XYZ file of C-alpha atoms in Angstrom:
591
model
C -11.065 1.859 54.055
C -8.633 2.968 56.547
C -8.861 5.100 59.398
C -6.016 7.825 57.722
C -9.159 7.946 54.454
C -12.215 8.623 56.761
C -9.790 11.288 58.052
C -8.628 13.070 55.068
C -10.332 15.642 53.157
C -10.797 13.232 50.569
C -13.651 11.252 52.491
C -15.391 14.762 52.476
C -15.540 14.907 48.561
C -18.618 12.887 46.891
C -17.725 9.432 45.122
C -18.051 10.432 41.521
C -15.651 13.657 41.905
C -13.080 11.514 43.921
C -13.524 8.994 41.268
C -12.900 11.715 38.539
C -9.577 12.789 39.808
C -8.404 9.573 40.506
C -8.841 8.868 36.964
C -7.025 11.523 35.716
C -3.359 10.841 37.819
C -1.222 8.539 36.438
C -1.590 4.607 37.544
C 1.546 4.520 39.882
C 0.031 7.556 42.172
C -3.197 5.624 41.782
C -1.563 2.301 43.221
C 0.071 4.451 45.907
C -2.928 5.897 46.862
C -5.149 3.038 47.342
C -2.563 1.136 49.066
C -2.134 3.789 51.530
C -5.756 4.730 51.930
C -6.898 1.201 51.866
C -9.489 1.831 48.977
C -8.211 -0.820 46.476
C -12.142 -0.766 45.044
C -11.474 2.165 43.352
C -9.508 0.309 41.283
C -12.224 -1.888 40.252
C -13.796 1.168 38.874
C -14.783 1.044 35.246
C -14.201 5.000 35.286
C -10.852 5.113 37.020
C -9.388 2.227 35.533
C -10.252 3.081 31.770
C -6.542 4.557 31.501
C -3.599 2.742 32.451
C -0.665 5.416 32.708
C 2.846 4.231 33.064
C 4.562 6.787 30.838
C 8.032 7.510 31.847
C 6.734 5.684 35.300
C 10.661 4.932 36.294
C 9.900 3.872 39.875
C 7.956 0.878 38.670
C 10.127 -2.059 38.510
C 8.238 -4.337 36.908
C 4.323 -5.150 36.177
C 3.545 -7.613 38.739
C 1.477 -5.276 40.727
C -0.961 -4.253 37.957
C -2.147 -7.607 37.693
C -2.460 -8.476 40.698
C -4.957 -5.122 41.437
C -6.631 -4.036 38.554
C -9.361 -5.541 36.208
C -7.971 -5.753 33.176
C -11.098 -5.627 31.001
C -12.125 -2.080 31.840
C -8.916 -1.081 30.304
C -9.350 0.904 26.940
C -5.847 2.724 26.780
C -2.550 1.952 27.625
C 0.445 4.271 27.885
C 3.542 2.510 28.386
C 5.597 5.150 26.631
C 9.552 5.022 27.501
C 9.254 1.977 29.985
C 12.807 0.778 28.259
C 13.757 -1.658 30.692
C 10.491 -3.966 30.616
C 11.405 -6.661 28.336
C 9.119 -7.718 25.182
C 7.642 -10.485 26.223
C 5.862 -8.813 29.550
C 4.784 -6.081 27.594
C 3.382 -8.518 25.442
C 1.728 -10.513 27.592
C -0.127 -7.274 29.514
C -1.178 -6.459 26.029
C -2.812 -9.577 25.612
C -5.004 -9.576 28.883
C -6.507 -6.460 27.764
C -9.061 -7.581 25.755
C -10.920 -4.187 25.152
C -7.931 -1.942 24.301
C -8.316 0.528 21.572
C -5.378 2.640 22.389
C -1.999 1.313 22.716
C 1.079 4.217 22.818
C 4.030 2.460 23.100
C 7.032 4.995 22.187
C 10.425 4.082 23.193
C 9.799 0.562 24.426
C 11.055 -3.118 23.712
C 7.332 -3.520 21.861
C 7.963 -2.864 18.014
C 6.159 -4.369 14.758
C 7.698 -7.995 14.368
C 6.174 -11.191 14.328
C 5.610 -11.817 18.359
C 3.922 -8.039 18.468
C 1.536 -7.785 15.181
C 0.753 -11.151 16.019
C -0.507 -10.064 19.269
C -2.005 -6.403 18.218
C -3.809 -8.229 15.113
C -5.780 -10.429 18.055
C -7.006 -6.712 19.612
C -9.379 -4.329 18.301
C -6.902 -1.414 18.845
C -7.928 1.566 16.253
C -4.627 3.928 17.770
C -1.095 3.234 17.921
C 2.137 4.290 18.448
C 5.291 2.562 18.412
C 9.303 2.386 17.754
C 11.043 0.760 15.355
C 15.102 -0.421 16.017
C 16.993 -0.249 12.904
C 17.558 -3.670 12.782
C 14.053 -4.649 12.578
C 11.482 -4.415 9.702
C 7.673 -4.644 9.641
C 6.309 -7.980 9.492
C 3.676 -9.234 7.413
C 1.101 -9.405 9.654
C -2.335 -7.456 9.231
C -3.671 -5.075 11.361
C -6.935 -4.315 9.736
C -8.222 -2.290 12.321
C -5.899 0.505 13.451
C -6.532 4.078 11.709
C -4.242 6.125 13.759
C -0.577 5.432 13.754
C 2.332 6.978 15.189
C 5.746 5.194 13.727
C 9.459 6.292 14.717
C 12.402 4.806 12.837
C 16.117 5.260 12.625
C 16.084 4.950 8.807
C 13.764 4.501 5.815
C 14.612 0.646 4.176
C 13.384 -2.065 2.370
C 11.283 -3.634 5.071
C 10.069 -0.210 6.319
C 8.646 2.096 3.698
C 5.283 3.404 3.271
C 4.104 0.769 0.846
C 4.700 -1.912 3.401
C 2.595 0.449 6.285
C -0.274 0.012 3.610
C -0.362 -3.761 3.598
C -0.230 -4.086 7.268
C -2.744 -1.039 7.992
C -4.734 -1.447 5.169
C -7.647 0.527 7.602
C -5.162 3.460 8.517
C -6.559 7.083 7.919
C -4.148 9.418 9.963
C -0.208 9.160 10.081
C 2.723 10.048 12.419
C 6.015 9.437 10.930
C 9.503 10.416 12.874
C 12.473 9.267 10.784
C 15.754 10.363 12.258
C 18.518 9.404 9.720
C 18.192 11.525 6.323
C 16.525 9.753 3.590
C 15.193 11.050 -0.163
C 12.079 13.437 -0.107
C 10.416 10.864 -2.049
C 8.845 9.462 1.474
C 6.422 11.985 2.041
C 5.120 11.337 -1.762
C 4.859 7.120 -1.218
C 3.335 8.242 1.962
C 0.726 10.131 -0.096
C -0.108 7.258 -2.300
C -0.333 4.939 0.311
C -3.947 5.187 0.675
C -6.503 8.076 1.336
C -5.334 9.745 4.625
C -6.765 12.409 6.362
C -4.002 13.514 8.425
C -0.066 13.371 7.947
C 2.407 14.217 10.260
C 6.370 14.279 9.196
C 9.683 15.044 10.849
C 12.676 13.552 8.771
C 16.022 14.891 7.618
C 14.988 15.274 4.249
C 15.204 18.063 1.660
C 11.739 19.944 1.375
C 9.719 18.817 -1.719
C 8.359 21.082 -3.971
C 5.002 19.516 -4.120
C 1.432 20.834 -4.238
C -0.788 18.389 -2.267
C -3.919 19.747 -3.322
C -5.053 17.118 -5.448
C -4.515 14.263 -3.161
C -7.001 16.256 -1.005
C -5.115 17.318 1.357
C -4.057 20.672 2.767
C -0.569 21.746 4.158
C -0.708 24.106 6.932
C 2.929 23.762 8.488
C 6.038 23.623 6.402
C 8.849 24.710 8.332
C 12.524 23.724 8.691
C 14.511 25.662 11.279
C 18.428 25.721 11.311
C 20.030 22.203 12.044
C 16.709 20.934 12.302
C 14.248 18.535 11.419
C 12.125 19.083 8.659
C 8.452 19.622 9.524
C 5.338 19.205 7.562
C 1.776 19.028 9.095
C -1.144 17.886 6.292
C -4.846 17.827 6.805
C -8.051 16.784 4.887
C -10.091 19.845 5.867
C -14.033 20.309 4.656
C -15.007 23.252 1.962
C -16.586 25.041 4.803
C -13.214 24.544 7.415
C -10.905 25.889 4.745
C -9.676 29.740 4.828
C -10.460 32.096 1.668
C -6.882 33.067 1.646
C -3.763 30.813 3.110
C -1.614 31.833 5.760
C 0.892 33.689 4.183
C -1.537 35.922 2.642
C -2.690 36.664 6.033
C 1.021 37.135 7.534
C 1.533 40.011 4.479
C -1.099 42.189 5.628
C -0.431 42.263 9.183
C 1.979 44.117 10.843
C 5.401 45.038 9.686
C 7.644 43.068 11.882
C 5.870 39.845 10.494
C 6.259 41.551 7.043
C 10.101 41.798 7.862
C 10.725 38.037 9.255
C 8.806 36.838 5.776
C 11.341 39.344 3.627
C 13.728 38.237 5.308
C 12.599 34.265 4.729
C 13.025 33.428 8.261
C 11.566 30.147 9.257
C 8.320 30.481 10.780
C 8.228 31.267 14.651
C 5.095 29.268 15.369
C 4.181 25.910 15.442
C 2.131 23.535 13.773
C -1.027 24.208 16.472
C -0.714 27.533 15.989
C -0.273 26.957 12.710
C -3.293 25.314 12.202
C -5.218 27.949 13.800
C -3.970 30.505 11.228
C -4.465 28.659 8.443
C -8.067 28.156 9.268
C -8.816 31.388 10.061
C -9.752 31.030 13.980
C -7.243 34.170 14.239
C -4.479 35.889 12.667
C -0.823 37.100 13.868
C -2.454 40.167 15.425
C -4.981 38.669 17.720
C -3.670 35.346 18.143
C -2.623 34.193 21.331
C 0.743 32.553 20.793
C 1.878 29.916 23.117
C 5.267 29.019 21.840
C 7.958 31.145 19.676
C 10.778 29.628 18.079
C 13.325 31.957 17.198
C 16.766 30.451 16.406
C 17.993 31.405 13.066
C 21.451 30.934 11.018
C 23.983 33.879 11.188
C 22.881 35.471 7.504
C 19.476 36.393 8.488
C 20.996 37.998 12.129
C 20.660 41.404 11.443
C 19.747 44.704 12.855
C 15.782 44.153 10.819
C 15.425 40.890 12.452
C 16.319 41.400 15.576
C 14.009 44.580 15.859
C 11.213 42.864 14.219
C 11.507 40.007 16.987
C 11.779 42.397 19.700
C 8.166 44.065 18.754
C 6.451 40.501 18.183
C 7.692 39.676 21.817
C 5.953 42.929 23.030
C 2.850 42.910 21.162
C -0.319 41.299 22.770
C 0.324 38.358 21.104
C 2.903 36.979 22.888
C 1.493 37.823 26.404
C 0.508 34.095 26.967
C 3.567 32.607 25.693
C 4.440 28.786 27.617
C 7.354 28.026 26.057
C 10.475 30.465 24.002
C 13.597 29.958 22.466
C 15.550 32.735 21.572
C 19.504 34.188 20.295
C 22.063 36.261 22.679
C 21.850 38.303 19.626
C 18.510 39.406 20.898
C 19.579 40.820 24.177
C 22.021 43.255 22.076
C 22.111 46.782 23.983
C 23.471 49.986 21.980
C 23.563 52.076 24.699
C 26.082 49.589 26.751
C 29.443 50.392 28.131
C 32.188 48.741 25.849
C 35.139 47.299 28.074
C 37.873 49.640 27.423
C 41.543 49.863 28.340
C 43.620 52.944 30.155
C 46.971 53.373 30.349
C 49.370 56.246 32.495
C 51.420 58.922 31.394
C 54.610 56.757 31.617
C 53.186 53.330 29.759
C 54.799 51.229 32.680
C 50.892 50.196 33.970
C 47.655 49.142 32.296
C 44.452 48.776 34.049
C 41.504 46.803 32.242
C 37.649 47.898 33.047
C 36.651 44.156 32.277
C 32.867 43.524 31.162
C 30.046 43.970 33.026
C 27.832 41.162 33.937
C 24.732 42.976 34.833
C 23.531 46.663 33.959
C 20.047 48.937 34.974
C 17.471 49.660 32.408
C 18.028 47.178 29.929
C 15.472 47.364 26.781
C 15.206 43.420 27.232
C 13.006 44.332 30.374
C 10.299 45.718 29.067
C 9.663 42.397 26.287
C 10.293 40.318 29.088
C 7.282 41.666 31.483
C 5.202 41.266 28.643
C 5.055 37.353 29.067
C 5.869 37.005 32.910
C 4.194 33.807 32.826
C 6.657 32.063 30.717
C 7.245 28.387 31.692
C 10.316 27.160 29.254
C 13.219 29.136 28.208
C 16.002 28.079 25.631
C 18.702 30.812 24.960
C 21.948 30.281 22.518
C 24.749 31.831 22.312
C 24.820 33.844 18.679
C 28.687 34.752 17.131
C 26.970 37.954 14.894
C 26.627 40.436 17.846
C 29.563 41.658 20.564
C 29.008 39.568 23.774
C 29.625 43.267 25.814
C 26.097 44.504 26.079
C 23.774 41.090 25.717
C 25.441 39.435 28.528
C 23.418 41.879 30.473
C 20.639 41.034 30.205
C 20.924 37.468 31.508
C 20.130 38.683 35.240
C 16.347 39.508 33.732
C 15.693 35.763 33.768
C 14.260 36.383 37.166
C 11.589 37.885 35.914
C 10.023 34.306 35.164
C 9.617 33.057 38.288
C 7.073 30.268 36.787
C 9.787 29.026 34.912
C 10.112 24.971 34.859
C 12.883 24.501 32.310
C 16.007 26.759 31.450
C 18.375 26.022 28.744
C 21.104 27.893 28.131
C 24.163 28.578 25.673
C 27.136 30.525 28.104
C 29.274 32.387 26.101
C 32.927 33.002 27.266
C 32.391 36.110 28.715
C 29.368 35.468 31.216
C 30.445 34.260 34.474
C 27.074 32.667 35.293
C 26.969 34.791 38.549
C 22.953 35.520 37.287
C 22.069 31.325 38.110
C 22.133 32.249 41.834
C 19.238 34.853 41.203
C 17.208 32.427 39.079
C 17.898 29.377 41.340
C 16.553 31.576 44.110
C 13.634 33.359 42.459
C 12.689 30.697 40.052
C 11.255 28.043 42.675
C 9.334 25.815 39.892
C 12.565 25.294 38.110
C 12.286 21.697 37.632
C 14.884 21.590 34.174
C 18.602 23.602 34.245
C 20.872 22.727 30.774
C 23.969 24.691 30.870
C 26.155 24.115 27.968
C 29.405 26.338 27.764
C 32.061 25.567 25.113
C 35.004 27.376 26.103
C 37.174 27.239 29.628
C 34.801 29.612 31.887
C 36.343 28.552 35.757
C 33.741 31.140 37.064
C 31.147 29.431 35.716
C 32.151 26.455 37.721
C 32.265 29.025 40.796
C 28.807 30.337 40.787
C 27.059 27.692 39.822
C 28.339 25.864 42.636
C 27.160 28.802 44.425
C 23.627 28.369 43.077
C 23.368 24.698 42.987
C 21.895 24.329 47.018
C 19.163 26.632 45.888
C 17.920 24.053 43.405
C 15.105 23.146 45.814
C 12.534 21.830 42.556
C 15.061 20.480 40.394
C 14.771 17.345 38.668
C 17.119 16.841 35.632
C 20.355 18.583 35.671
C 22.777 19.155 32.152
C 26.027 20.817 32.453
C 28.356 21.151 29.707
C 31.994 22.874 30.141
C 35.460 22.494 29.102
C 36.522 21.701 32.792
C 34.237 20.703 35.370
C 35.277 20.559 39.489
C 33.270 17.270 39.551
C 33.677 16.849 43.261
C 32.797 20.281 44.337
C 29.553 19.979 42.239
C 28.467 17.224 43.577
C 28.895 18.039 47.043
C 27.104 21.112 46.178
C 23.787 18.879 45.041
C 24.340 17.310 48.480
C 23.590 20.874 50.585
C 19.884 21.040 48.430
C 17.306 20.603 51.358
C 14.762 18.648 49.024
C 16.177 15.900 46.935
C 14.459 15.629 43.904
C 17.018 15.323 41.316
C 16.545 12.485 38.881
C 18.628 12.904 35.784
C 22.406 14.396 35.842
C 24.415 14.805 32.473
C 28.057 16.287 33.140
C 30.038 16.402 29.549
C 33.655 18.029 29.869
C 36.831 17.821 28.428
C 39.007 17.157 32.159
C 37.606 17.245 35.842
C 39.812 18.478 38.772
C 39.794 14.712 40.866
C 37.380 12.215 41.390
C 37.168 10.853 44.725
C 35.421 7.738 45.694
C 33.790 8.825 48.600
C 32.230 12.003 46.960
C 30.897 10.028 44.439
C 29.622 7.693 47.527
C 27.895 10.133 49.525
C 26.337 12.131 46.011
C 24.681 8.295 45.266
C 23.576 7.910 49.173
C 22.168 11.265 49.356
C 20.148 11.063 45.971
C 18.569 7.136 45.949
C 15.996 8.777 43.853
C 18.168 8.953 40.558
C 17.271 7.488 37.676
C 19.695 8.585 35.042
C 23.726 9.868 35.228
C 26.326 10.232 32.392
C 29.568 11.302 32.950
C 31.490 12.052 30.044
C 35.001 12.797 30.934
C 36.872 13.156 27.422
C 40.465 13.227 29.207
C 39.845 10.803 31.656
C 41.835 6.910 31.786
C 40.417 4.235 31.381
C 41.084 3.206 35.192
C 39.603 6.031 36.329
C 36.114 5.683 34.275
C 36.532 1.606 35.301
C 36.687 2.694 38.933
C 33.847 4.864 39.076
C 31.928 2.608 36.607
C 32.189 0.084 39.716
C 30.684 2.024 42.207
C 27.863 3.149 39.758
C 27.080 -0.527 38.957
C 26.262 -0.982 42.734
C 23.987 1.307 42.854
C 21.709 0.855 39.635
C 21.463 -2.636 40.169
C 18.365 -1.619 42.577
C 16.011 -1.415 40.285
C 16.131 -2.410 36.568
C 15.548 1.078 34.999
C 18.340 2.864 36.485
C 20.801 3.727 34.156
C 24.113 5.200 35.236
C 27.279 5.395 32.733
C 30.702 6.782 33.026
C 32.192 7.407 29.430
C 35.238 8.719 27.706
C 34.136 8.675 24.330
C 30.988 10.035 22.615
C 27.910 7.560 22.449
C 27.130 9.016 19.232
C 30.395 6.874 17.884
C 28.493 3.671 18.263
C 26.349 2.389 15.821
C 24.137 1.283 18.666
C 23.560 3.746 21.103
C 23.712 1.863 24.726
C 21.449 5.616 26.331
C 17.837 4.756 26.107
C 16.363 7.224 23.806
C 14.280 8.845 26.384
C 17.071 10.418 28.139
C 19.581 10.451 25.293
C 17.397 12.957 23.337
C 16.100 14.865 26.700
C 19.093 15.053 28.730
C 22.273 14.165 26.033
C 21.526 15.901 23.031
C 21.141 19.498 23.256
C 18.192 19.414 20.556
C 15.814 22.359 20.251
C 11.634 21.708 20.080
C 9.938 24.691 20.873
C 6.958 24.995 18.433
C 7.675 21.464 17.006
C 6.074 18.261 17.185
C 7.031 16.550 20.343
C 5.502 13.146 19.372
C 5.201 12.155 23.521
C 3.179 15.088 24.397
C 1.693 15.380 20.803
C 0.581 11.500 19.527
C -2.575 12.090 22.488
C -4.132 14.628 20.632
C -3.682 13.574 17.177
């Protein structure tokens, strides 16, 4: 115990709380803590130790120091989730020390389900699972028997991976998690079915929604959404007689109030999702008294309309929505009748014309008043929407401030907003820790104020900017002036950059050792120019193994093997939406 411990207010708390946060951080900050306190017999601690934590744990270079310092058979769970750039073989061989693990989540890493790993997971008693399958690989032969939970991502349905195959490896499994990102035949979700008595059933593919009653397999369906360009969702569970409702959920959506009554006229995809769902459908509440904690509410252009767009409006300032975490919503929403149209004057002798050009910003907006309703709002995703005149909505951008808990802020710039309102929220928002920008027209004054903005960024972490021209130098220089580095993940996707110089790129890499992940995609740049600046990123990454840094000129999404790790190619490269979806990282714990 060191003399900075017996110090601290730490050595004031008793053992057994100390002991109960320390179990509860994840295993890096754990490591970090006893080193510098001294107080390595904390990790010999059957209570602290239980977890190992190493999702998304990108400073870790290897696992050399876990076995060196903790004692491997107190270990029950492991979390190794998105640790890409640990080979197979290592991950392997930690899974095999841990004798007493039940609960392995292994998303997005080199473990999978051939030979080498069910040999190794068949050894275990592990009862929950998750892992990723590479579509090259099928499931191998080996049986699990004793694994009942199972989350499985694959790129596409085949031969060697199909639901039949999942029942002769997991002969014991009950509940099942199943992400398939290519399209394949609806016919899945009925082998699925078949494939043993489940109690739960989780699916997100690209597949046409089946008209099938599930009632007779036992099972109850409580979320069945599909949003625009989106995964389709479906959330099953094998309720008791005394859990299920008297009447289902859209029963109890028609006699509630009439903007819900409008959306399900209208046959809008449901705003919810599937927790929220569930609650519903079981009768713990109903749309009137339920406490919503994220509302999706992107739509297709035939159901924008005057009735939809009021009907959202009063469900964002009912009670309901007062707790909301997380919201994605249309400019369409924002619309303001009462706005002044940009309008054109011209003198007696038609020699002059002077343009009153659009206002960025107005007083009184109606958006206001829905957004003090939910001031507590941690994630915001607004697109751009083509059915409504850009004039009046852009206005209400500047009322972002009002969220100054926000963490993450995506949004869809249409031509007309000049982005001056990202100095307000880089300013007022101080927990910002997420800023996507995508803008797909030429807006220069974008460029200008967010440049302006940028050394406000005092909390930010991963950065996406999307524009048809980007002054790359400028911008990073800009990142340089930000008092507290904390940036880890830059995306910059444009058509043509104004120059760029060696030695910006230099002192942006020197200033921010911390980074973890950058992709520059410069569609109209040479080849010697992305060569270059490949170089220089090369010398930096090679630091530490899961540093990835990439200078392109062509789409990744061209390549039948994408070289992004999936982590950051779905949180940082795609511009996907998930609010009130199943987010199988944050979700799988709970299932």
């Amino acid at each position: 115990m060191s003399e900075a411990f017996t110090n601290s207010y730490f050595y004031a708390l008793p053992y057994e709380v100390l002991a109960y946060i320390l179990s509860k951080i994840n295993t890096v900050t754990l490591l970090n803590f006893c080193e510098v306190y001294e107080c390595d017999y904390f990790l010999a601690d059957r209570d602290v130790t239980r977890t190992i934590d190493l999702c998304k744990a990108y400073t870790l270079p290897d696992l050399v120091e876990l076995s060196k310092k903790i004692v491997f058979e107190n270990v029950t769970t492991l979390n190794v989730n998105c640790l890409y750039w640990v080979s197979a073989s290592k991950l392997r061989r930690l899974v095999r020390r841990l004798i007493n693990l039940e609960t392995l989540y292994a998303m997005q890493t080199n473990l999978s389900l051939t030979s080498y790993d069910t040999e190794v997971f068949s050894k275990l008693k592990i009862k929950k699972m998750s892992v990723s399958v590479d579509r090259h690989e099928g499931i191998n032969s080996h049986k699990i028997p004793t694994i009942e939970t199972l989350y499985l991502s694959v790129i596409e349905v085949t031969a060697f991976i199909n639901p039949w195959v999942l029942h002769m490896v997991f002969p014991a499994l009950k509940n099942l998690w199943i992400d398939v990102e290519k399209p394949c035949d609806p016919k899945i979700i009925l082998h699925c079915l078949h494939a043993g008595n489940k109690n739960k059933i989780f699916f997100q593919v690209k597949a046409r929604t089946p008209s099938i009653n599930f009632d007779h397999y036992g099972l109850s369906t409580y979320y069945n959404n599909r949003r625009a360009s989106q995964p389709y969702v479906m959330c099953c569970e094998k309720f008791t007689a005394k859990q299920l409702p008297s009447e289902s959920i859209f029963e109890i959506e028609r006699s509630s109030e009439e903007s819900w009554r409008i959306l399900d006229e209208l046959h809008c995809s449901k705003p919810y999702g599937p927790d929220d769902a569930r609650k519903l459908f079981l009768n713990e509440s109903n749309v009137d008294t339920m406490f919503f904690e994220e509302l999706n509410f992107y739509h297709n252009g035939p159901v924008c309309n005057d009735r939809c767009r009021n009907a959202v409006s009063q469900i964002l300032k009912s009670s309901c929505s007062s707790k909301l975490n997380k919201l994605c919503i249309m400019m369409c929403l924002f619309e303001n009748k009462d706005a002044q149209e940009a309008v054109k004057t011209e003198d007696s002798y038609r020699a002059t014309r002077e343009r009153i050009g659009i206002m960025n910003k107005t007083a009184n907006h109606p958006m206001e008043g829905v957004f003090k309703n939910f001031q507590g709002l941690q994630h915001l995703e607004v697109f751009a929407c083509n059915q409504t005149s850009h004039h009046s909505a852009i206005q209400a951008y500047p009322l972002i401030t009002i969220f100054e808990h926000l963490e993450c802020l995506k949004v869809e710039i249409p031509v007309t907003l000049d982005g001056s309102f990202l100095i307000d929220v880089l300013k007022k928002c101080k927990h910002l820790k997420r800023l996507l920008i995508t803008s797909l027209s030429q807006n220069e004054k974008l460029n200008m104020n967010l440049a302006l903005a940028i050394p406000n960024a005092t909390s930010l972490k991963d950065f996406r900017f999307q524009n048809h021209r980007i002054q790359l130098d400028k911008l990073l220089q800009r990142f340089s002036l930000i008092k507290t580095q904390k940036l880890e993940r830059i995306v910059l996707i444009c058509e043509e950059i104004d120059k760029m110089n060696l030695p910006s790129l230099q002192e942006f890499f020197d200033t921010h050792p911390q980074l973890i992940f950058v992709y520059f995609l410069i569609r109209g740049s040479t080849e010697a120019v992305v060569r270059t600046a490949q170089q220089m990123l090369n010398f930096y990454k090679k630091k530490h193994p899961s540093k990835f840094f990439l200078v392109k000129k062509i789409d990744v999404f061209n390549r039948i093997r994408f070289e992004i790790p999936n982590v950051h190619l779905c949180e940082m490269v795609k511009s996907d939406n998930r609010v009130a979806s199943l987010n199988a990282l944050d979700g799988f714990v709970n299932f």
